[in-house]
CSV table of C-alpha atoms and ligand atoms in Angstrom, one decimal:
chain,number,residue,atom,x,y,z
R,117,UNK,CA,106.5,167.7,52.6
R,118,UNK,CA,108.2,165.2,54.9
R,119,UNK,CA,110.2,162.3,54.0
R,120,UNK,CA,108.6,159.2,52.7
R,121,UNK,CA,109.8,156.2,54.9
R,122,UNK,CA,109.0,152.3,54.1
R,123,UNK,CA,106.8,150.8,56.8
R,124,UNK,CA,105.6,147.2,56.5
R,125,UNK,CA,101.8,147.7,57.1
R,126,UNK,CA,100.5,143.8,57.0
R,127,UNK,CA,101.8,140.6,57.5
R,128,UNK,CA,100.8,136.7,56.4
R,129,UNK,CA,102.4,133.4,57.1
R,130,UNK,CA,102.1,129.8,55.8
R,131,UNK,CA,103.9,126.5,56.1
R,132,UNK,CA,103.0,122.9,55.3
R,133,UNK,CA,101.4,120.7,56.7
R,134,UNK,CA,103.5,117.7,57.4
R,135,UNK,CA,105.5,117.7,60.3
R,136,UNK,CA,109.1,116.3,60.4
R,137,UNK,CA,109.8,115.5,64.3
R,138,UNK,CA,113.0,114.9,65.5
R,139,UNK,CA,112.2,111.4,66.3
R,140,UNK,CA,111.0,110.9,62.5
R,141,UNK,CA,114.4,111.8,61.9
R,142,UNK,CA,116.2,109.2,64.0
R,143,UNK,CA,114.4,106.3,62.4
R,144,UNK,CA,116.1,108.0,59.1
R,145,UNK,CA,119.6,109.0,60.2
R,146,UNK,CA,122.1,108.3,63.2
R,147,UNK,CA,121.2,110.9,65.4
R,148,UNK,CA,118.7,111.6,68.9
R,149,UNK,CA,115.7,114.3,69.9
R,150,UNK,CA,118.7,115.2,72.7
R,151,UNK,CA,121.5,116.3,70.2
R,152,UNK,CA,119.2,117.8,67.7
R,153,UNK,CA,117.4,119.7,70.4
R,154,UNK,CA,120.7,120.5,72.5
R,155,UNK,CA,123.0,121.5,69.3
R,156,UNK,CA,120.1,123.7,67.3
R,157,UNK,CA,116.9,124.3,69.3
R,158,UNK,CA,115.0,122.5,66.7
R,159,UNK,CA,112.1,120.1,67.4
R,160,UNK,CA,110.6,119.5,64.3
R,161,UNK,CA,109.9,121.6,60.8
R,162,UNK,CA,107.5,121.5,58.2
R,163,UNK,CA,108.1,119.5,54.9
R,164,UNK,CA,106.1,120.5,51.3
R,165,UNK,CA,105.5,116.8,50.0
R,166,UNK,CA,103.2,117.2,47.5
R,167,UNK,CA,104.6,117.1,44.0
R,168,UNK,CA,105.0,119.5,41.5
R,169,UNK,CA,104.6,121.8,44.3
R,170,UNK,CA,107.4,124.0,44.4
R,171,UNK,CA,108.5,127.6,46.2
R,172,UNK,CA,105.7,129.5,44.7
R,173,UNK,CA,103.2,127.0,46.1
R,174,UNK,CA,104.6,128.8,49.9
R,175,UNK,CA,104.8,132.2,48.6
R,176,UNK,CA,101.5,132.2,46.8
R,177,UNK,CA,99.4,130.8,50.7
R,178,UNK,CA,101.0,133.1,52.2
R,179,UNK,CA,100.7,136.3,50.1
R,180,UNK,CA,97.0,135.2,50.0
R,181,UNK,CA,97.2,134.7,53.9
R,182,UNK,CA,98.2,138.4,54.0
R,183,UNK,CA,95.3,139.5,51.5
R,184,UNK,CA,93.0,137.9,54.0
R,185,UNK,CA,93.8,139.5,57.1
R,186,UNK,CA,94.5,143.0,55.6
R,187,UNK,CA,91.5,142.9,52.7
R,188,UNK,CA,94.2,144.4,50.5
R,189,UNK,CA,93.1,144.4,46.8
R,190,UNK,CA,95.8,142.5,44.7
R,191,UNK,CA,95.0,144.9,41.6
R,192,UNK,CA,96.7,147.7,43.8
R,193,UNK,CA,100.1,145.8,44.7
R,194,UNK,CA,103.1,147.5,42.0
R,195,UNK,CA,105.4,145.3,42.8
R,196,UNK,CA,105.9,142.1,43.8
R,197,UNK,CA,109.4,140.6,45.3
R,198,UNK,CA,109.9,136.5,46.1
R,199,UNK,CA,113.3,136.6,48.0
R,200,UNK,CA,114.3,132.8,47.3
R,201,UNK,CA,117.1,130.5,47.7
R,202,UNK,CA,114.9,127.8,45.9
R,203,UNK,CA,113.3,129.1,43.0
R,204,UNK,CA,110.6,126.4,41.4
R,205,UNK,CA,112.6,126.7,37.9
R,206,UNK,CA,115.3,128.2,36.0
R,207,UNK,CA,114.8,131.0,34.0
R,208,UNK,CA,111.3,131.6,34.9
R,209,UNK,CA,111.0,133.9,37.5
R,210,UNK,CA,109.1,132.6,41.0
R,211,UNK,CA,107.8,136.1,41.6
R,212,UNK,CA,106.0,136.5,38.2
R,213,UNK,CA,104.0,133.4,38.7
R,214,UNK,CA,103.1,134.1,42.5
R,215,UNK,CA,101.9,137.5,41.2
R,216,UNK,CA,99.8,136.1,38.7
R,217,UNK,CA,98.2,133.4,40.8
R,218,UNK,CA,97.3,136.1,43.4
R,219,UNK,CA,95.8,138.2,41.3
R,220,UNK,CA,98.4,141.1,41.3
R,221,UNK,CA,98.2,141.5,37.5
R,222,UNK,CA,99.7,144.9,37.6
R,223,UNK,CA,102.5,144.2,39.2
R,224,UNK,CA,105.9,143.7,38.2
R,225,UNK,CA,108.2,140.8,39.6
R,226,UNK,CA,111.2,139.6,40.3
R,227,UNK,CA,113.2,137.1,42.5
R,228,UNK,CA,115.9,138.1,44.7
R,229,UNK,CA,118.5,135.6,45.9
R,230,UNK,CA,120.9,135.9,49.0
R,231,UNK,CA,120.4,132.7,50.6
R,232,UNK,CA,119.5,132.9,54.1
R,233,UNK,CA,119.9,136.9,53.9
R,234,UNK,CA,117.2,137.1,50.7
R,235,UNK,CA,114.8,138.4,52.8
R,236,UNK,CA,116.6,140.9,54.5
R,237,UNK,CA,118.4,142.5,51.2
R,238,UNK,CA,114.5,142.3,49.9
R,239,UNK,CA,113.8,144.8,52.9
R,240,UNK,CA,116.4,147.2,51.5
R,241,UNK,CA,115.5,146.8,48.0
R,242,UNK,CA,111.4,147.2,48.5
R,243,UNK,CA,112.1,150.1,51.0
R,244,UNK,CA,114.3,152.1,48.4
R,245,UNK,CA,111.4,151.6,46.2
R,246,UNK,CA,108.3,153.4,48.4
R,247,UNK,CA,111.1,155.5,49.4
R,248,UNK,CA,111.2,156.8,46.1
R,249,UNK,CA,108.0,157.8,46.1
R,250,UNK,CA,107.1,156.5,42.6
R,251,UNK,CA,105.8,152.8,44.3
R,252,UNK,CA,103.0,152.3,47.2
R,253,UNK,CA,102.5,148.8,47.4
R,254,UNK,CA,105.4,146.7,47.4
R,255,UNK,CA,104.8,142.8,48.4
R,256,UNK,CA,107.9,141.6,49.8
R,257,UNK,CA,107.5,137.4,50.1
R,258,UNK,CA,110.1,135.2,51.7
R,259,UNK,CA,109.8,131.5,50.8
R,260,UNK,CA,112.1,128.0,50.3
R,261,UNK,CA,111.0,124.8,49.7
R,262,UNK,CA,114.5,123.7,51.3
R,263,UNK,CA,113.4,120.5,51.6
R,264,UNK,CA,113.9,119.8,47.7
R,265,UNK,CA,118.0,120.6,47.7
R,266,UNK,CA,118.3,118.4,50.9
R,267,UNK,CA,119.6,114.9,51.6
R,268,UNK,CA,117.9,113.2,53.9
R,269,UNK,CA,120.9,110.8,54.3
R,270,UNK,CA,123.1,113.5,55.9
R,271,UNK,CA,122.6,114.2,59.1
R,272,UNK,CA,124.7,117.5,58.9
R,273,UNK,CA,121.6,119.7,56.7
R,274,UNK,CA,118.7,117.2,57.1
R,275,UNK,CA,118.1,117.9,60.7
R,276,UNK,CA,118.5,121.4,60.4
R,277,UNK,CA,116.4,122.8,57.4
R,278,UNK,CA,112.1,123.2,56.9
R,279,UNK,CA,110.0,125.0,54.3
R,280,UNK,CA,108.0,127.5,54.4
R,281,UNK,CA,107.1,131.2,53.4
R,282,UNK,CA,106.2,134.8,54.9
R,283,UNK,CA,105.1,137.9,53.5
R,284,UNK,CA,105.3,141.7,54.4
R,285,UNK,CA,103.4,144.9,52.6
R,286,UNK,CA,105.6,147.9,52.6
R,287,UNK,CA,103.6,151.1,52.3
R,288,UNK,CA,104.7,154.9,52.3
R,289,UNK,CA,104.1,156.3,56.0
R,290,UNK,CA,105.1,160.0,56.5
R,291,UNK,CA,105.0,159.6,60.5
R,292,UNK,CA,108.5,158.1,59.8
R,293,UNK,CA,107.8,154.5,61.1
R,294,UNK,CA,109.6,151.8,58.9
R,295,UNK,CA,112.9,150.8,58.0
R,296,UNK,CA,115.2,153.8,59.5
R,297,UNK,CA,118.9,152.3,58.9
R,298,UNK,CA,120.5,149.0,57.4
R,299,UNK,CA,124.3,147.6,57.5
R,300,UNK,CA,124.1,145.3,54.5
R,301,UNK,CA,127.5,142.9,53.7
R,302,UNK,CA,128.2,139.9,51.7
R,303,UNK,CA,131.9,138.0,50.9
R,304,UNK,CA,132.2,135.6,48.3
R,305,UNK,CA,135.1,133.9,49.8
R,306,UNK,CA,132.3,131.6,52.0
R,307,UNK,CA,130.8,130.6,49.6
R,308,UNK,CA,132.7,127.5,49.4
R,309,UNK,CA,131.6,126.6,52.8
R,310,UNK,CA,127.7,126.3,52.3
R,311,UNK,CA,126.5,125.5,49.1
R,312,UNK,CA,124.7,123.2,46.4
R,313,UNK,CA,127.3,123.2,44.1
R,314,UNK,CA,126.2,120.8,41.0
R,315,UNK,CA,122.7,122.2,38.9
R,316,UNK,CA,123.9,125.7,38.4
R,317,UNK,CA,125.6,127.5,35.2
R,318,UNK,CA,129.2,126.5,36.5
R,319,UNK,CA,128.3,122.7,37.1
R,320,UNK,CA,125.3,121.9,35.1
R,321,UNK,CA,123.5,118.9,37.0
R,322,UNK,CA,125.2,115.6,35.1
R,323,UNK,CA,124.1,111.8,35.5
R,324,UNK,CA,127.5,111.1,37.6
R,325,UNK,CA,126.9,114.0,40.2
R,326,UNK,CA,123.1,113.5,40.8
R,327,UNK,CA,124.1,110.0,41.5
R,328,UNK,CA,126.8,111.1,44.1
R,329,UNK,CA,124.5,113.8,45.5
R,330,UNK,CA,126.4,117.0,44.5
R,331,UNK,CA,123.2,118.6,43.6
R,332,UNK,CA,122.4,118.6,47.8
R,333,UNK,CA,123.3,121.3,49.7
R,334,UNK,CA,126.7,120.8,51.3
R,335,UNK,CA,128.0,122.9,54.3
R,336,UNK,CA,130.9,123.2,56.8
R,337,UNK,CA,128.6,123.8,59.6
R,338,UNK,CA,131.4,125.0,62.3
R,339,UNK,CA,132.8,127.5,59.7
R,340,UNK,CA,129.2,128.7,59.1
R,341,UNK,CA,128.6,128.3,62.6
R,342,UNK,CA,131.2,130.9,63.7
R,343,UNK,CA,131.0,133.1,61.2
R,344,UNK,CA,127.5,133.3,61.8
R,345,UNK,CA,127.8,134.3,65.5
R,346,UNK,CA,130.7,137.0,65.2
R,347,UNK,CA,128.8,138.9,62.1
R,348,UNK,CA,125.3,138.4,63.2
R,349,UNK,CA,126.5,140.0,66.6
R,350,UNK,CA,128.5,142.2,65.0
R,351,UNK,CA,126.4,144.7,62.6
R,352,UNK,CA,123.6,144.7,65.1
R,353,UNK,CA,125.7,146.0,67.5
R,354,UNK,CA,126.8,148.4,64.9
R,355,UNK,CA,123.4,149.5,63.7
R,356,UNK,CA,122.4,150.2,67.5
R,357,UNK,CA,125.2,152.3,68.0
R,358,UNK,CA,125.3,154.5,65.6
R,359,UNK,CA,121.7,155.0,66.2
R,360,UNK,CA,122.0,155.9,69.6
R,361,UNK,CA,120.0,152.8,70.8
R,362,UNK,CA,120.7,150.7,74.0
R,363,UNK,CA,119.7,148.0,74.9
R,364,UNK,CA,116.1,149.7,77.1
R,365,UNK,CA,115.7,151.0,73.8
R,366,UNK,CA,114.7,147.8,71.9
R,367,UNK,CA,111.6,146.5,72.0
R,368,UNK,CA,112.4,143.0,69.8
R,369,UNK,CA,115.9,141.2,68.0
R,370,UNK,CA,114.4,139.6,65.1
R,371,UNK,CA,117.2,137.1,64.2
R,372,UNK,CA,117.1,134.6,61.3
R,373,UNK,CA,116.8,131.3,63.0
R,374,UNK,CA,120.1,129.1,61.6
R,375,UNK,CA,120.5,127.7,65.4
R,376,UNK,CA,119.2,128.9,68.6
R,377,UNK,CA,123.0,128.9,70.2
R,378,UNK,CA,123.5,132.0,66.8
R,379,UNK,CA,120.5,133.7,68.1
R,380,UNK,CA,121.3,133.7,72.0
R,381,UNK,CA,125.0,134.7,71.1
R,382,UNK,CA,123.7,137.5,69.0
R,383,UNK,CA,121.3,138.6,72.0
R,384,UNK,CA,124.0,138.1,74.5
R,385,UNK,CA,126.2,140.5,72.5
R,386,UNK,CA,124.4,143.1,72.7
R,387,UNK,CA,122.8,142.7,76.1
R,388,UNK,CA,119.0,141.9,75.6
R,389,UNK,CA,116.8,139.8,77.7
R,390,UNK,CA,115.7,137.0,76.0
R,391,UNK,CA,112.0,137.9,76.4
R,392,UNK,CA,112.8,140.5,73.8
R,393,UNK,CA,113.8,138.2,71.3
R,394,UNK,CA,111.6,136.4,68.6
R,395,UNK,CA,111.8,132.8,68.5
R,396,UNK,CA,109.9,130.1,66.8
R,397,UNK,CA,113.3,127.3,65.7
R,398,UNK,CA,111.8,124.9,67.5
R,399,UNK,CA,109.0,124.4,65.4
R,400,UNK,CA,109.8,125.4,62.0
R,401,UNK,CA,113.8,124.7,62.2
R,402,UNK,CA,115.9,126.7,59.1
R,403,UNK,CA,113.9,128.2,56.6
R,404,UNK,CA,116.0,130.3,54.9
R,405,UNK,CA,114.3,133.1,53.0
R,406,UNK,CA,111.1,132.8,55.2
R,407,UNK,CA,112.8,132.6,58.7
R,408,UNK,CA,112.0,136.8,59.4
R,409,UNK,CA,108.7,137.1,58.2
R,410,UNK,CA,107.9,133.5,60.0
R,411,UNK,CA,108.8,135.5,62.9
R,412,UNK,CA,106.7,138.6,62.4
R,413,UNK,CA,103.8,136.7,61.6
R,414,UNK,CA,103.9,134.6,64.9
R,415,UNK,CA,104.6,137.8,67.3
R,416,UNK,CA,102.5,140.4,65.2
R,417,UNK,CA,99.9,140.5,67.7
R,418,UNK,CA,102.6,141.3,70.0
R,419,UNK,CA,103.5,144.5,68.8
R,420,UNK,CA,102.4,147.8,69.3
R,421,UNK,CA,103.0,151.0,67.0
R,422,UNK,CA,106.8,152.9,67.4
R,423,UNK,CA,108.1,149.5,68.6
R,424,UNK,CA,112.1,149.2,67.5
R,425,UNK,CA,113.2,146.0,66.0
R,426,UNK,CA,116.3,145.1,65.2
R,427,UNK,CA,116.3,142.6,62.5
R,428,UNK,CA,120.0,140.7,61.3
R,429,UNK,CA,120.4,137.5,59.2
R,430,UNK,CA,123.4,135.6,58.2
R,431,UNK,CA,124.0,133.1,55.1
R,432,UNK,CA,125.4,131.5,52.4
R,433,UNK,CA,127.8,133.5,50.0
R,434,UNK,CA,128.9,134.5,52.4
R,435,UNK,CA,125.7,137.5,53.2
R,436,UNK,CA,124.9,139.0,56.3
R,437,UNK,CA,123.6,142.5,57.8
R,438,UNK,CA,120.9,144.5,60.2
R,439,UNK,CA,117.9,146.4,59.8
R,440,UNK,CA,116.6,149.0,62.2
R,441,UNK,CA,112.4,149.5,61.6
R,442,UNK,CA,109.8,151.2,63.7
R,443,UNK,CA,106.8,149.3,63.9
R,444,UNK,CA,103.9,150.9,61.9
R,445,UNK,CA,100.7,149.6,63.8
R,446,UNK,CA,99.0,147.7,66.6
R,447,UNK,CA,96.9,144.2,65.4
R,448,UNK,CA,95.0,144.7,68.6
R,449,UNK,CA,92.9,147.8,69.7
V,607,LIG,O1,121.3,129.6,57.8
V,607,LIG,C1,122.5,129.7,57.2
V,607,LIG,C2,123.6,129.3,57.8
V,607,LIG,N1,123.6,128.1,58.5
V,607,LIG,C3,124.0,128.1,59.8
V,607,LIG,O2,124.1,129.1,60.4
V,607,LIG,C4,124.3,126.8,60.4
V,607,LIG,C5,125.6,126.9,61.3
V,607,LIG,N2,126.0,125.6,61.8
V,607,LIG,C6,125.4,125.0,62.8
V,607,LIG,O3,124.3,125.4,63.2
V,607,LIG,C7,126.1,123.8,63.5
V,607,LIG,O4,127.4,123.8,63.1
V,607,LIG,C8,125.4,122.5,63.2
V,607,LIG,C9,124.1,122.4,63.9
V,607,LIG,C10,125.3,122.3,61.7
V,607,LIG,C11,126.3,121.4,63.7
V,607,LIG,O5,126.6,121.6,65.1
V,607,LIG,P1,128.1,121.5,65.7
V,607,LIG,O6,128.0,121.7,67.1
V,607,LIG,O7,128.9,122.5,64.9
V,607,LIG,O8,128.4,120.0,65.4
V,607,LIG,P2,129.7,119.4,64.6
V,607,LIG,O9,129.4,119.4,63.2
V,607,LIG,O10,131.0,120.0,65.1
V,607,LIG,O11,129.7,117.9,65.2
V,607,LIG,C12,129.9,117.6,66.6
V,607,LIG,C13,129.7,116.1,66.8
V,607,LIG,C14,130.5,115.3,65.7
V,607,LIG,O12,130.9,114.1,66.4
V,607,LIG,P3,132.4,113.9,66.9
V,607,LIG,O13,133.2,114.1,65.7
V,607,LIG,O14,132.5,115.0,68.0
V,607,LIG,O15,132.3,112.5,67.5
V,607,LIG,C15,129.4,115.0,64.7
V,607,LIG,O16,129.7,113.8,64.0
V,607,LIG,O17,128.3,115.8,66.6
V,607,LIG,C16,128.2,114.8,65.5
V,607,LIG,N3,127.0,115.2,64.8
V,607,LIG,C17,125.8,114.6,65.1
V,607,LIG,N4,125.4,113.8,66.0
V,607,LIG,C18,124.0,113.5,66.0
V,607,LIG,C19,126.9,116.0,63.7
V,607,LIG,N5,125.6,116.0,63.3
V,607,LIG,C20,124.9,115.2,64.1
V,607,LIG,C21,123.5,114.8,64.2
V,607,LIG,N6,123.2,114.0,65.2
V,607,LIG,N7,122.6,115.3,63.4
C-alpha cells in the first residue's frame, strides 16, 4: 500500500464586517494613511464589534463557510483543531465549542497556541494525524479576535492587527499531494519582546494593571521586525533546498502577513517573482492565527492540482518555520 500523505482537500474563509481604514485610525491616534501604508502594506482590517462575540464566533463562519462550499457532512469530521492566540475563555477550550456549534459532534477538540505560528504548527500536528492513518477528517481552523488584547491608544499594535478566521480539511490522499516536509522552531528567549504579559497564570489580570493597560499586547516591533525577516527567509530557504526546489519550481510563497516589507524580504531571499507570492495585508492587516488560511481562501481558485507551495510564518515566543505541500485539487474545471 503506499504511504498516506496529508492533503488539505477544502478551504473556507470569514472575517467581519466592519472595516477599520487607515484614515479611521488617524482620527484615533497620531499617525497618516502614508506611514501606515509605506511601513506595513496595510490599508485597512476587519474588527469583530459585536459583544460577547469572541474567537469561536470567526472560527465557527468560517468552518461553516468551508461545509458550504465542500458539502462536507460535519458528523464525519474526527477531529477538530482551533489554532488560537485569542481563545474566547480560559479553561474552556475554543475548539470544543466551535465543534459543537458546527455540528461535528463526533469529534474531538482542542486548541493549539503558537501565536502567529498557531496555524502553521496546526499543519504539522493535523498532518501527523491522517498520516497515521487512524484519522480522515481533520478540521484545521485558524482564528483571532486580536482586536480584544489591543489598545487602540498605541499606535505601535493598533495599526497593525485585524480579526478574522480560516479553515482547511486535511484528508488522506495516496497520490502523495499534501504536506511533504516542515522545518518547525520556536525560542523562548523572544518572548519578552511581543507579548500581553498581565491576564495569564504568571500575572493574573489585577485592578492596578488593567488600569495601566498591561493586559494589551506590548511589542518591540524592530526586534520582531528583524527577527522576522532573517528566520522567515531563513527556513524557507532551507526547506527548498534540501528538497531540491528552485525557485522555477514554486508555484506560490504563502507568507504570514506581519508586514509586507517581511514578506518581500522573504520572497527576495529566495528569488521569487512577486506574482508568485500570496498577498492580501492590505485588506485584512495582522491576523495572526488566520493570516495562511486567509490566504488560501482568497487565491484558491488560483490553484491547480501538484502546485508547490511554500508556506512560512513567524511569531511571538519567539515561533517560526516552513511547510512544503503539493496542492491536492483544482476549484475550477
Ligand atoms: O506577526 C507577528 C510578529 N509581528 C511582526 O512581525 C511585526 C514586526 N514589526 C513591524 O512590522 C514594524 O516594526 C512596525 C510596523 C511595528 C513598526 O515599523 P518600524 O519601521 O519598525 O517603525 P519604528 O517602530 O522603528 O518607528 C519609526 C518611526 C518612529 O519615529 P522616530 O522615532 O523615528 O521619530 C516612531 O515613533 O515611526 C514612528 N511611528 C509611527 N508614526 C506614525 C511608529 N508607529 C507609528 C505610526 N504612525 N503608527
Amino acid at each position: 500500500m503506499s504511504k498516506i500523505s496529508a492533503a488539505i482537500t477544502a478551504v473556507g474563509s470569514y472575517v467581519p464586517d466592519y472595516v477599520l481604514t487607515n484614515q479611521i485610525l488617524e482620527t484615533m491616534v497620531e499617525t497618516n494613511d502614508e506611514w501606515i501604508t509605506t511601513r506595513t502594506g496595510i490599508k485597512e482590517r476587519r474588527i469583530l464589534k459585536e459583544e460577547g462575540k469572541g474567537t469561536s464566533f470567526l472560527a465557527i463562519n468560517a468552518a461553516k463557510n468551508l461545509i458550504d462550499k465542500s458539502g462536507l457532512n460535519p458528523e464525519e469530521i474526527e477531529l477538530v483543531i482551533v489554532a488560537t492566540a485569542t481563545p474566547d475563555m480560559k479553561a474552556a477550550a475554543t475548539a470544543a465549542f466551535t465543534a459543537s456549534e458546527i455540528g461535528a459532534t463526533n469529534a474531538f477538540a482542542f486548541d493549539l497556541e503558537a501565536a502567529c505560528s498557531s496555524f502553521l504548527y496546526g499543519m504539522s500536528v493535523a498532518a501527523r494525524y491522517i498520516e497515521s492513518g487512524k484519522y480522515t477528517k481533520v478540521l484545521l481552523i485558524g482564528a483571532d479576535k486580536n482586536s480584544s488584547m489591543i489598545n487602540y491608544e498605541d499606535r505601535a499594535t493598533c495599526i497593525i492587527f485585524g480579526d478574522g478566521a480560516g479553515a482547511v480539511l486535511f484528508e488522506p490522499d495516496q497520490e502523495g499531494y499534501g504536506v511533504q516536509d516542515e522545518i518547525l522552531r520556536s525560542d523562548g528567549s523572544g518572548r519578552e519582546f511581543l507579548q500581553a504579559t498581565y491576564g495569564g497564570s504568571s500575572y493574573p489580570s489585577t485592578v492596578e494593571a488593567i488600569k495601566e493597560g498591561r493586559h494589551y499586547v506590548f511589542q518591540d516591533g524592530k526586534t520582531v521586525f528583524k527577527n522576522a525577516v532573517f528566520n522567515m527567509a531563513d527556513v524557507s530557504e532551507r526547506i527548498m533546498r534540501r528538497n531540491n526546489l528552485t525557485n522555477e519550481d514554486i508555484n506560490w510563497l504563502v507568507p504570514h502577513q506581519a508586514n509586507q516589507r517581511i514578506i518581500d524580504a522573504t520572497a527576495n531571499r529566495i528569488d521569487l517573482d512577486p506574482s508568485k507570492v500570496m498577498v492580501n495585508i492590505y485588506k485584512y492587516g495582522n491576523t495572526t492565527s488566520a493570516t495562511l488560511p486567509l490566504l488560501l481562501a482568497d487565491y484558491e481558485d488560483q490553484l491547480k492540482k501538484g502546485d508547490k507551495l511554500i508556506f512560512a510564518a513567524f511569531g511571538g515566543g519567539f515561533t517560526w518555520g516552513s511547510i512544503y505541500l503539493t496542492w491536492a485539487y483544482t476549484s475550477k474545471e
